[in-house]
Short mmCIF file of C-alpha atoms in Angstrom, two decimals:
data_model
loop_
_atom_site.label_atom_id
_atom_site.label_comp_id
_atom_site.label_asym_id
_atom_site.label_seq_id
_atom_site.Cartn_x
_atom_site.Cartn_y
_atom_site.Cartn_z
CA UNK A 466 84.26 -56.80 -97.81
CA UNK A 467 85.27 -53.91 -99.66
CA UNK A 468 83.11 -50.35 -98.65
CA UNK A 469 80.62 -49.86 -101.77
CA UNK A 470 80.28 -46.28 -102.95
CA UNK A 471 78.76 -45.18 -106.11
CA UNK A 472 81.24 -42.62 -106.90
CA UNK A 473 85.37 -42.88 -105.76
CA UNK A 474 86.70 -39.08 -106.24
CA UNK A 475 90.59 -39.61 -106.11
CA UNK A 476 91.78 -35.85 -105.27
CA UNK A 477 90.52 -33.38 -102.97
CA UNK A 478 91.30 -30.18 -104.95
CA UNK A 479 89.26 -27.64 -106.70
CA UNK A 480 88.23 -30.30 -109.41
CA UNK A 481 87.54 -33.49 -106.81
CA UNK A 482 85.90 -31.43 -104.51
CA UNK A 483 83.29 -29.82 -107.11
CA UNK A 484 82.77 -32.85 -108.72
CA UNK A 485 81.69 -35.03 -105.93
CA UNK A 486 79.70 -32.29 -104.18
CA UNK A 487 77.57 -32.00 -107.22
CA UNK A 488 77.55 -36.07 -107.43
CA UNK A 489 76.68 -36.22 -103.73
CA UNK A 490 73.74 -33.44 -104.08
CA UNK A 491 72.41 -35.40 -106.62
CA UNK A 492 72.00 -38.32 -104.30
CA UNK A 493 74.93 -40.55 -104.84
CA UNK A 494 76.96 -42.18 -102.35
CA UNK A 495 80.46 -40.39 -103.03
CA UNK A 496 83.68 -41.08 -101.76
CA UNK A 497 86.51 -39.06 -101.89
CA UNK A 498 90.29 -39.97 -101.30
CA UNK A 499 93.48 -38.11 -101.21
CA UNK A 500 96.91 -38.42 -99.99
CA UNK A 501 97.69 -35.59 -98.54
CA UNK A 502 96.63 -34.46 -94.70
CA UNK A 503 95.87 -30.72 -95.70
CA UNK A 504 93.04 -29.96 -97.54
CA UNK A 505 93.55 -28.22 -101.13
CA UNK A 506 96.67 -26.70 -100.12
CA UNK A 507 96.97 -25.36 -104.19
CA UNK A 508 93.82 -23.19 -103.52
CA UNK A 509 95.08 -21.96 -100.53
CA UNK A 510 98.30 -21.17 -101.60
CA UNK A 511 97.06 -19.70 -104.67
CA UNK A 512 96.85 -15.39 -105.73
CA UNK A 513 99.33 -14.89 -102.63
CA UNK A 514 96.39 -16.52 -99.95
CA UNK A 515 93.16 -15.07 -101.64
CA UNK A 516 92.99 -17.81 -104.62
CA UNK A 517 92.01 -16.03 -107.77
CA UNK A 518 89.22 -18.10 -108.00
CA UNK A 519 87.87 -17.76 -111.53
CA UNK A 520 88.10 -14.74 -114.40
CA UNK A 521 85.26 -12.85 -115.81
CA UNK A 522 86.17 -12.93 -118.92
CA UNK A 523 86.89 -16.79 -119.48
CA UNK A 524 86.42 -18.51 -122.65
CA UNK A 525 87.83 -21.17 -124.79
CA UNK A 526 90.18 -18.59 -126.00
CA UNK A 527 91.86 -18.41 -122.72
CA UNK A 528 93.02 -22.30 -123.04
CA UNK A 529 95.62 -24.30 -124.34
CA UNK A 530 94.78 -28.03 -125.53
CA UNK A 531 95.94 -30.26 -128.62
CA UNK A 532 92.26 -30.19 -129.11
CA UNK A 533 91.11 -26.58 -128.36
CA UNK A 534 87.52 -27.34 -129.10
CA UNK A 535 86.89 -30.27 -126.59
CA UNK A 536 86.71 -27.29 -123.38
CA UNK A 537 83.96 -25.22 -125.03
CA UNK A 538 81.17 -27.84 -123.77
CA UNK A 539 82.05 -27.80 -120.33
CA UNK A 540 82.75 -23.77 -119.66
CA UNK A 541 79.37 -22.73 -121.79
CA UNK A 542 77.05 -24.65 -119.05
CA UNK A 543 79.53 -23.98 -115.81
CA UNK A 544 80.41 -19.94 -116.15
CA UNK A 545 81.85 -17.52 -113.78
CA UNK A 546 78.68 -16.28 -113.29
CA UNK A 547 77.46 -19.94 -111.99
CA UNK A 548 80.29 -19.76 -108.98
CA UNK A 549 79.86 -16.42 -107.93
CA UNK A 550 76.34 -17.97 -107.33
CA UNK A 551 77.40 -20.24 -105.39
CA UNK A 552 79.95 -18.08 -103.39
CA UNK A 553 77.00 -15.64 -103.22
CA UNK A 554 75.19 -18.32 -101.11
CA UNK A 555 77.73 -18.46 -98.40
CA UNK A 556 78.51 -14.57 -98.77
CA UNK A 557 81.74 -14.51 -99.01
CA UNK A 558 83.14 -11.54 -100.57
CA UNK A 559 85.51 -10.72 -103.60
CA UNK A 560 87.13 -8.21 -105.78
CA UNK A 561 88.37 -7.83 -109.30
CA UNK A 562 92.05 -7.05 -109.75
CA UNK A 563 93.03 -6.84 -113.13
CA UNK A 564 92.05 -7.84 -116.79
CA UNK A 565 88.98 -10.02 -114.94
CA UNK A 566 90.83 -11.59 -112.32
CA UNK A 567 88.60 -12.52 -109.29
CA UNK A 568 90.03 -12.38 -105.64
CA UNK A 569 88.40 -13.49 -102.08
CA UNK A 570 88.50 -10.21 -100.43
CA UNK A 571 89.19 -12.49 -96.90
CA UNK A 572 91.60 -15.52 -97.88
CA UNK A 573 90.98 -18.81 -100.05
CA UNK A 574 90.05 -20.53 -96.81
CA UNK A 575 86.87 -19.08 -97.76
CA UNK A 576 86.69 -21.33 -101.14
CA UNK A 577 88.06 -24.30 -99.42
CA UNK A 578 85.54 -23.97 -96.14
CA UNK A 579 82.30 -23.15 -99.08
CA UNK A 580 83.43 -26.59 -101.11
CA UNK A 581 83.99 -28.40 -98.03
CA UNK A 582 80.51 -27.61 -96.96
CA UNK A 583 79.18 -28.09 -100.62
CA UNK A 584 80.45 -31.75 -100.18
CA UNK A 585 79.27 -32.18 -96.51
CA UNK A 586 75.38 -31.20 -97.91
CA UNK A 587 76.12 -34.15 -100.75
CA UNK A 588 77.28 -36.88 -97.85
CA UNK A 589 80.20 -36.81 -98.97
CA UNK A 590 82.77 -39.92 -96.98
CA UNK A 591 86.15 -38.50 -96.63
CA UNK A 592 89.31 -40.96 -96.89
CA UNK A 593 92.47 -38.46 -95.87
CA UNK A 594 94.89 -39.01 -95.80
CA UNK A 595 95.27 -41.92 -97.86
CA UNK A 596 96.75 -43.50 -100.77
CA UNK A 597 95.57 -44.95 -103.29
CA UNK A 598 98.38 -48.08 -104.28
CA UNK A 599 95.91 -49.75 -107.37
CA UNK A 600 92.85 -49.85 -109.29
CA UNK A 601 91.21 -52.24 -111.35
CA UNK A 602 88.08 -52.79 -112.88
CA UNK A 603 86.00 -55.87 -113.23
CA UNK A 604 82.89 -56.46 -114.61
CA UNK A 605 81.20 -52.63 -114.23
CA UNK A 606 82.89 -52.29 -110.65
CA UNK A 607 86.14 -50.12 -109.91
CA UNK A 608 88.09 -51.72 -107.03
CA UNK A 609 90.19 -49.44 -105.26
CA UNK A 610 93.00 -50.78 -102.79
CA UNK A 611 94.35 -48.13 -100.36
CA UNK A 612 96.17 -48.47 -97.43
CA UNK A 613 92.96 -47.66 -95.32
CA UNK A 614 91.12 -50.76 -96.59
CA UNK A 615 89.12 -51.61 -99.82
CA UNK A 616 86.68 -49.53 -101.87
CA UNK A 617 84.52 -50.31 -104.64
CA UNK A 618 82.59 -48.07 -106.87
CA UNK A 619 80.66 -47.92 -109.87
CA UNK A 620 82.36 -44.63 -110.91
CA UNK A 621 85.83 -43.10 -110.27
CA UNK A 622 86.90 -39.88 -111.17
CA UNK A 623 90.55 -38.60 -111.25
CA UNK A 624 91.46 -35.73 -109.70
CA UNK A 625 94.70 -35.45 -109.37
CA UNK A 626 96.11 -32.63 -110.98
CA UNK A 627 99.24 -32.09 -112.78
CA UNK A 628 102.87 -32.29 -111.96
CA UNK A 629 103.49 -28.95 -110.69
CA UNK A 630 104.75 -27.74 -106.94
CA UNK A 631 105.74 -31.24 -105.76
CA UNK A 632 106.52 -30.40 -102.48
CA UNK A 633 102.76 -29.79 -101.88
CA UNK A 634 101.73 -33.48 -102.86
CA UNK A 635 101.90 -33.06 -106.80
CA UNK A 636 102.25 -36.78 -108.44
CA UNK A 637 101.84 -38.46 -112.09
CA UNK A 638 98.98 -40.77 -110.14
CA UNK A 639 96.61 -39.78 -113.09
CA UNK A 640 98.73 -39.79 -115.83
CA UNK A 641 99.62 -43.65 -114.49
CA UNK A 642 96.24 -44.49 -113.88
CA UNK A 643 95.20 -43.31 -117.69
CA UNK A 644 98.41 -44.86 -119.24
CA UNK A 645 97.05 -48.23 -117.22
CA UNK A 646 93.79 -48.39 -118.57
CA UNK A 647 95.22 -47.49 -122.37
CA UNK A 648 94.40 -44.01 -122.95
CA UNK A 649 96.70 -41.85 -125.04
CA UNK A 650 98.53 -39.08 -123.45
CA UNK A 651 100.22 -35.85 -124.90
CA UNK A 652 103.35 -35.09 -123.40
CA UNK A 653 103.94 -32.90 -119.92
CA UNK A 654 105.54 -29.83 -119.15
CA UNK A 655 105.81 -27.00 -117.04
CA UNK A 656 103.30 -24.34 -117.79
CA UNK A 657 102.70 -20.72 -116.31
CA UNK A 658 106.51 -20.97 -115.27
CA UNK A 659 109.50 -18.26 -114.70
CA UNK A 660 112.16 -18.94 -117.81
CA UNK A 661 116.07 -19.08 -117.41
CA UNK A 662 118.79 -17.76 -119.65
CA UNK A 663 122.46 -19.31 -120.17
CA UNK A 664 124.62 -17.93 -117.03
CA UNK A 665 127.04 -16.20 -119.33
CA UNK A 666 124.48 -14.65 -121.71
CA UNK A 667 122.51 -13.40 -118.48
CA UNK A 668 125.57 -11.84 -116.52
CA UNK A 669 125.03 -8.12 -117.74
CA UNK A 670 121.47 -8.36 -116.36
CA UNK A 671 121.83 -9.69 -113.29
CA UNK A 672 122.01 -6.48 -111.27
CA UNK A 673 118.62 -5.86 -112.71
CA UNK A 674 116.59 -8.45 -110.51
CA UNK A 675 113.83 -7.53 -108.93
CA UNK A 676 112.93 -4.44 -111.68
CA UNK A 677 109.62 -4.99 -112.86
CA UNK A 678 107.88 -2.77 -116.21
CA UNK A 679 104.78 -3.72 -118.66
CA UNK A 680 106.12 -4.94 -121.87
CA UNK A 681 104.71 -6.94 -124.79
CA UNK A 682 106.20 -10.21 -125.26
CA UNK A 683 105.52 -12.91 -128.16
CA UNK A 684 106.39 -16.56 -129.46
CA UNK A 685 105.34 -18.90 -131.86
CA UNK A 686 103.90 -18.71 -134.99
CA UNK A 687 100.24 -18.08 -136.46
CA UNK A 688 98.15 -20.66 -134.58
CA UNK A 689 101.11 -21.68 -131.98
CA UNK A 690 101.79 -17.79 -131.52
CA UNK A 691 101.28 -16.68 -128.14
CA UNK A 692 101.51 -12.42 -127.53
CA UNK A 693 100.58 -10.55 -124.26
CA UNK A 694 101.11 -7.21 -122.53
CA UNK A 695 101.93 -7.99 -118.96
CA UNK A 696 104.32 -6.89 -116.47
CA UNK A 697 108.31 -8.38 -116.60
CA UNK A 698 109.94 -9.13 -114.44
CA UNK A 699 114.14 -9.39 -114.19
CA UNK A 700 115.18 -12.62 -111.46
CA UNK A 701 119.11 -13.86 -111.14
CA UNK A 702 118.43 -16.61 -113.83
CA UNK A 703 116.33 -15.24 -116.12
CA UNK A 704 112.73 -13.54 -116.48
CA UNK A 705 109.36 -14.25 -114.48
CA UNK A 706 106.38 -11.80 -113.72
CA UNK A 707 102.72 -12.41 -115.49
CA UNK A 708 103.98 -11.63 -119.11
CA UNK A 709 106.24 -14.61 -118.59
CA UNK A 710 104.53 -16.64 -117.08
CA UNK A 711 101.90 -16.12 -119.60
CA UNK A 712 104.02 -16.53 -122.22
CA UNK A 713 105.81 -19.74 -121.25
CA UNK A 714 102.94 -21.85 -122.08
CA UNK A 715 103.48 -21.14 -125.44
CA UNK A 716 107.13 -21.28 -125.46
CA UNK A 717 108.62 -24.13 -126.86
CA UNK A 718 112.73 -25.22 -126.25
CA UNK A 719 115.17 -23.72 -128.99
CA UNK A 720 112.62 -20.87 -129.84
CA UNK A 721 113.19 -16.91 -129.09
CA UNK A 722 110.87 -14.44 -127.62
CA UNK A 723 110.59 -11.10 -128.60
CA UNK A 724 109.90 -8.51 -125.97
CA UNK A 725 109.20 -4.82 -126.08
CA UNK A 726 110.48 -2.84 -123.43
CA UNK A 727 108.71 0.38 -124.55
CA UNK A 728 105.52 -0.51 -125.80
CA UNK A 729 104.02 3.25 -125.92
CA UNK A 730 107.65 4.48 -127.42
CA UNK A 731 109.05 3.74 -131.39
CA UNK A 732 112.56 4.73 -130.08
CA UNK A 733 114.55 4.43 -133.05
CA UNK A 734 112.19 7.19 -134.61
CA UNK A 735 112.45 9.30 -131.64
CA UNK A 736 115.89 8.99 -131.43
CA UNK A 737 116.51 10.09 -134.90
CA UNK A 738 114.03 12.74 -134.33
CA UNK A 739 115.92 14.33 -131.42
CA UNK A 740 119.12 13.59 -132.67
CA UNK A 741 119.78 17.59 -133.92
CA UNK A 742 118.39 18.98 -130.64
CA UNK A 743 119.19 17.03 -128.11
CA UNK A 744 122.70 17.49 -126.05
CA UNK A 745 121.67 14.61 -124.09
CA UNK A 746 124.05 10.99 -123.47
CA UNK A 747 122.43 8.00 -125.09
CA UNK A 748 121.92 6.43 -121.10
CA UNK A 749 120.18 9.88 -119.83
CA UNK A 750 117.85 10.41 -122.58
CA UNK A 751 116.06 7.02 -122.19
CA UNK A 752 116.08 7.17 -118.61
CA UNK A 753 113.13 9.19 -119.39
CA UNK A 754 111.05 6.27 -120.19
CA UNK A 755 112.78 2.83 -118.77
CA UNK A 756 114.45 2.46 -115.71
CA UNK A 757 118.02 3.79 -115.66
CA UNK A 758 119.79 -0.08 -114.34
CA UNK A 759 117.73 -1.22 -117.36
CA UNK A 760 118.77 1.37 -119.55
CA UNK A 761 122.88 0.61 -118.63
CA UNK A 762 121.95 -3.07 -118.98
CA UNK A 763 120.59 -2.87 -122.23
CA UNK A 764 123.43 -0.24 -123.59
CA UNK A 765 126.18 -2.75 -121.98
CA UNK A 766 124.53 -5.52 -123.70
CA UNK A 767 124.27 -4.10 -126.80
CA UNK A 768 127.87 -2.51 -126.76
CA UNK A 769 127.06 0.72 -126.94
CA UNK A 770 128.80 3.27 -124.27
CA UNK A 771 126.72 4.86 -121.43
CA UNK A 772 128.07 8.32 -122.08
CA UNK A 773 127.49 7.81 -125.54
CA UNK A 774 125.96 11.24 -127.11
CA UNK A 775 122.62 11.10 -129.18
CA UNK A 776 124.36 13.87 -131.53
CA UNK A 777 127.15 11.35 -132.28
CA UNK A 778 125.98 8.32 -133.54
CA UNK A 779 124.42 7.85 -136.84
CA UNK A 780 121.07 6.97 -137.55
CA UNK A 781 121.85 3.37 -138.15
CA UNK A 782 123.23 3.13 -134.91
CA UNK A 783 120.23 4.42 -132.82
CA UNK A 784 117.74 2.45 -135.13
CA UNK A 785 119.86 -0.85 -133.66
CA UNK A 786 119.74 0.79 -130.50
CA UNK A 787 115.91 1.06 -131.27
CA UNK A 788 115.60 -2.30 -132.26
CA UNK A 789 117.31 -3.54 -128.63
CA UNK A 790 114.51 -1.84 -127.03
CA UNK A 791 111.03 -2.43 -129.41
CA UNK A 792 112.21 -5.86 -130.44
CA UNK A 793 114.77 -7.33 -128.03
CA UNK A 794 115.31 -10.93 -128.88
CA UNK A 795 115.69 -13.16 -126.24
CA UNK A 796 116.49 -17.15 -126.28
CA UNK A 797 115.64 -19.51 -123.05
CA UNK A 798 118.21 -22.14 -122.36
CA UNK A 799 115.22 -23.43 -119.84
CA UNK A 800 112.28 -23.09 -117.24
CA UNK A 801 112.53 -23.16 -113.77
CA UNK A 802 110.47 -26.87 -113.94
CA UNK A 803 107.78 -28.25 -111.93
CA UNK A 804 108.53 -26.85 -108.33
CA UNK A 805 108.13 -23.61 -109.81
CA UNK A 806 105.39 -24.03 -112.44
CA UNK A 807 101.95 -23.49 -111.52
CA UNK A 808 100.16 -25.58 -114.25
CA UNK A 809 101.05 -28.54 -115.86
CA UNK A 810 100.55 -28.59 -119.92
CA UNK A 811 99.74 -31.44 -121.89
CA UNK A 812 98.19 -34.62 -119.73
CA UNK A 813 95.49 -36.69 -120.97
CA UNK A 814 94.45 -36.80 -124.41
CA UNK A 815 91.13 -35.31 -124.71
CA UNK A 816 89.80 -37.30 -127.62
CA UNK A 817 89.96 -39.77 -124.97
CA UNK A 818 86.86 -37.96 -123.35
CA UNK A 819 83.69 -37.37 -124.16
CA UNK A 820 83.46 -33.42 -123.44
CA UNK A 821 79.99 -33.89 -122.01
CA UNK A 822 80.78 -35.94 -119.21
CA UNK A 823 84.69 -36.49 -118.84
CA UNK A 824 84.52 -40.06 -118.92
CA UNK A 825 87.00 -41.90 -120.94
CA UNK A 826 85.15 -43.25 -124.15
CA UNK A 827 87.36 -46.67 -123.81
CA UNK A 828 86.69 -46.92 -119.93
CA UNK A 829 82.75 -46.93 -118.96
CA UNK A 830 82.62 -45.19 -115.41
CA UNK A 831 86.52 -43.68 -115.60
CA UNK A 832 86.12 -39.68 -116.00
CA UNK A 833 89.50 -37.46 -115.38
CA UNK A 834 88.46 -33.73 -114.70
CA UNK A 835 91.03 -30.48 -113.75
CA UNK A 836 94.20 -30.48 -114.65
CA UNK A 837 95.33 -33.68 -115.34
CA UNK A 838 93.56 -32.92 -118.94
CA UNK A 839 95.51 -31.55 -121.28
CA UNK A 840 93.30 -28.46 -121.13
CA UNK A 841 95.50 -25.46 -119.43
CA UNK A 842 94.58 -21.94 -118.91
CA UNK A 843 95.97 -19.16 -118.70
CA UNK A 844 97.05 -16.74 -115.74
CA UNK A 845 94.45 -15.27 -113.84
CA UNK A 846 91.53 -17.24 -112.37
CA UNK A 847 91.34 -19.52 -116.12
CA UNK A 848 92.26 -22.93 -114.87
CA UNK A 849 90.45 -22.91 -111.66
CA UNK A 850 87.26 -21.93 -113.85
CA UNK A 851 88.44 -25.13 -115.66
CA UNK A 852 88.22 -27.29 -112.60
CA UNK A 853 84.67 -25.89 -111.37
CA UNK A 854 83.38 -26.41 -115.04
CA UNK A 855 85.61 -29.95 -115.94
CA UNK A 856 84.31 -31.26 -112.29
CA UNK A 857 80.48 -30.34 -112.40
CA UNK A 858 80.37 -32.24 -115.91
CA UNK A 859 81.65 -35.10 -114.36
CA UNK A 860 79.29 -34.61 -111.15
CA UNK A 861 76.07 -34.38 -113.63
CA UNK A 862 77.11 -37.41 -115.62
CA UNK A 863 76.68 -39.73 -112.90
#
């Protein structure tokens, strides 16, 4: 006979492992499955082994979704301030970075230990490794065949997660799972992900990787438009660093980005400005306020010579020369794809779901939580606050 649980969690990450501790507290009997033999290896891989847990500043603004209203229910009654509750209870200690962005002072073994005791105080049963190979549903009961034996359960919740970083056990299990039971799905891609440039295009700036500066970089248009001031930075194939990663989410293929070097600077009007007193060459002046590899780079690029003097070149000139700089005009050929990427965008429809309780409106009992939603955030704590708040909706509804 199959093992009867209330509640079958498939996916021990942030969102699995909130949503059955909360269903577990509550006094259900909670089961939770994954494939993998480590534990939430994306939280403790994530913010470089200290898992930039949530951000201070979080709200619907910070997230992507065909449907941008459906997350607002779920982060107003889970907040930021609601985990570092919890965190507060087992004392483990943080600090902010940047823009809001929450760090364990220690290591994310902290969050991963805290959740894993969060579950063990719910009675949680724990079914890891092991694979799930198909579910069906009959009558009001889920049955669940894995290669550890039978479950049953009156509830099951997908947690799988996107696509992204395969070789740490990322699969499309939950986009399968939703596409079996008939829900609609908006289409997957790589999200929070370093972008490539044609070879050719990208030779003069090759020497530059590993140079990092703060820029401003934008795409899109009025409610697609995407703009942030982050920090760039140059790789052999392309551009990475927060303000690209940040900005890929809102790229879309065959579209430019336009990215200013010198944020502080409006060089064409200095230029111009200086023109009559300055002796200087075109590649030492604005070595004075960009990097001098970037500076040749962009000159190269732009076919201007290094030794170029200011004094010599007319004003149209410099204000192209200006325009390299405050508005340099950039097209992707690509991403670097899923094994870089650490979000997935698009997933499961969410007018699939009621925002209250995650559970697919066609499908009583199915919920999908975390990022297997088409609900992404943004860099910097956003999409784990997702999975804390996605996965305690689910874990109240049951």
């Amino acid at each position: 006979m199959p093992k009867q649980f209330d509640v079958a969690v498939i996916g021990a990450g942030a969102a699995g492992m909130m949503c059955a501790s909360v269903s577990g507290q509550r006094g259900k009997s909670v089961v939770m499955i994954d494939h993998a033999s480590k534990l939430a290896e994306k939280i403790r891989i994530s913010g470089g082994g200290r898992c930039n847990f949530t951000n201070l500043q979080a709200s619907p603004q910070n997230f992507l979704s065909q449907n941008p209203h459906f997350c607002k229910s779920a982060l107003s009654r889970y907040t930021p301030q609601d985990f570092l509750g919890l965190m507060k209870r087992y004392r483990i200690d943080y600090h902010e970075k940047h823009k809001g962005q929450l760090f364990c002072d220690r290591s994310a073994e902290d969050i991963i230990d805290m959740l894993k005791s969060e579950c063990d105080l719910g009675n949680v049963e724990w079914r890891m490794p092991c694979s799930v190979e198909n579910v069906e549903k009959s009558g009001d009961v889920f049955r669940l065949v894995t290669n550890a034996g039978e479950i049953s359960a009156r509830s099951v919740v997908i947690a799988t997660g996107g696509l992204s970083i395969p070789k740490i056990g990322a699969t499309d299990f939950g986009l399968r799972i939703a596409k079996q039971f008939g829900l609609k799905l908006i289409e997957t891609r790589p999200g929070l992900v370093p972008l490539t440039f044609d070879a050719a295009a990208w030779e003069p700036f090759i020497p530059l990787a590993g140079l990092s500066l703060e820029v401003e970089v934008a795409t899109g248009e009025k409610k697609s438009r995407g703009d942030f001031r982050e920090d760039l930075l140059f790789t052999h194939r392309g551009l990475s660093g927060p303000a690209i990663l940040q900005i890929s989410s809102y790229w879309q293929s065959g579209a430019a980005l336009t990215i200013n070097l010198l944020p502080e600077v409006d060089v064409a009007e200095m230029l111009i400005k200086d023109k009559g007193t300055i002796k200087k060459n075109l590649n030492n002046y604005l070595a004075q306020w960009l990097p001098s590899r970037l500076v040749d780079g962009l000159l190269l690029a732009n076919d201007f010579k290094l030794d170029a003097r200011i004094a010599d070149m007319q004003d149209k000139q410099l204000r192209r020369l200006g325009d390299a700089i405050n508005r340099w005009v950039v097209m992707p050929n690509g991403s670097e794809g899923y094994r870089k990427a650490e979000v997935t965008l698009g997933g499961v429809d969410t007018r699939e779901l009621s925002q209250q309780s995650m559970m697919a409106t066609k499908v009583q009992g199915l919920h999908f939580i975390g990022e297997v939603v088409d609900v992404t955030g943004w860099l910097g704590g956003y999409n784990f606050q997702w999975a804390w708040a996605s996965g305690v909706a689910a874990g109240l509804a049951m």
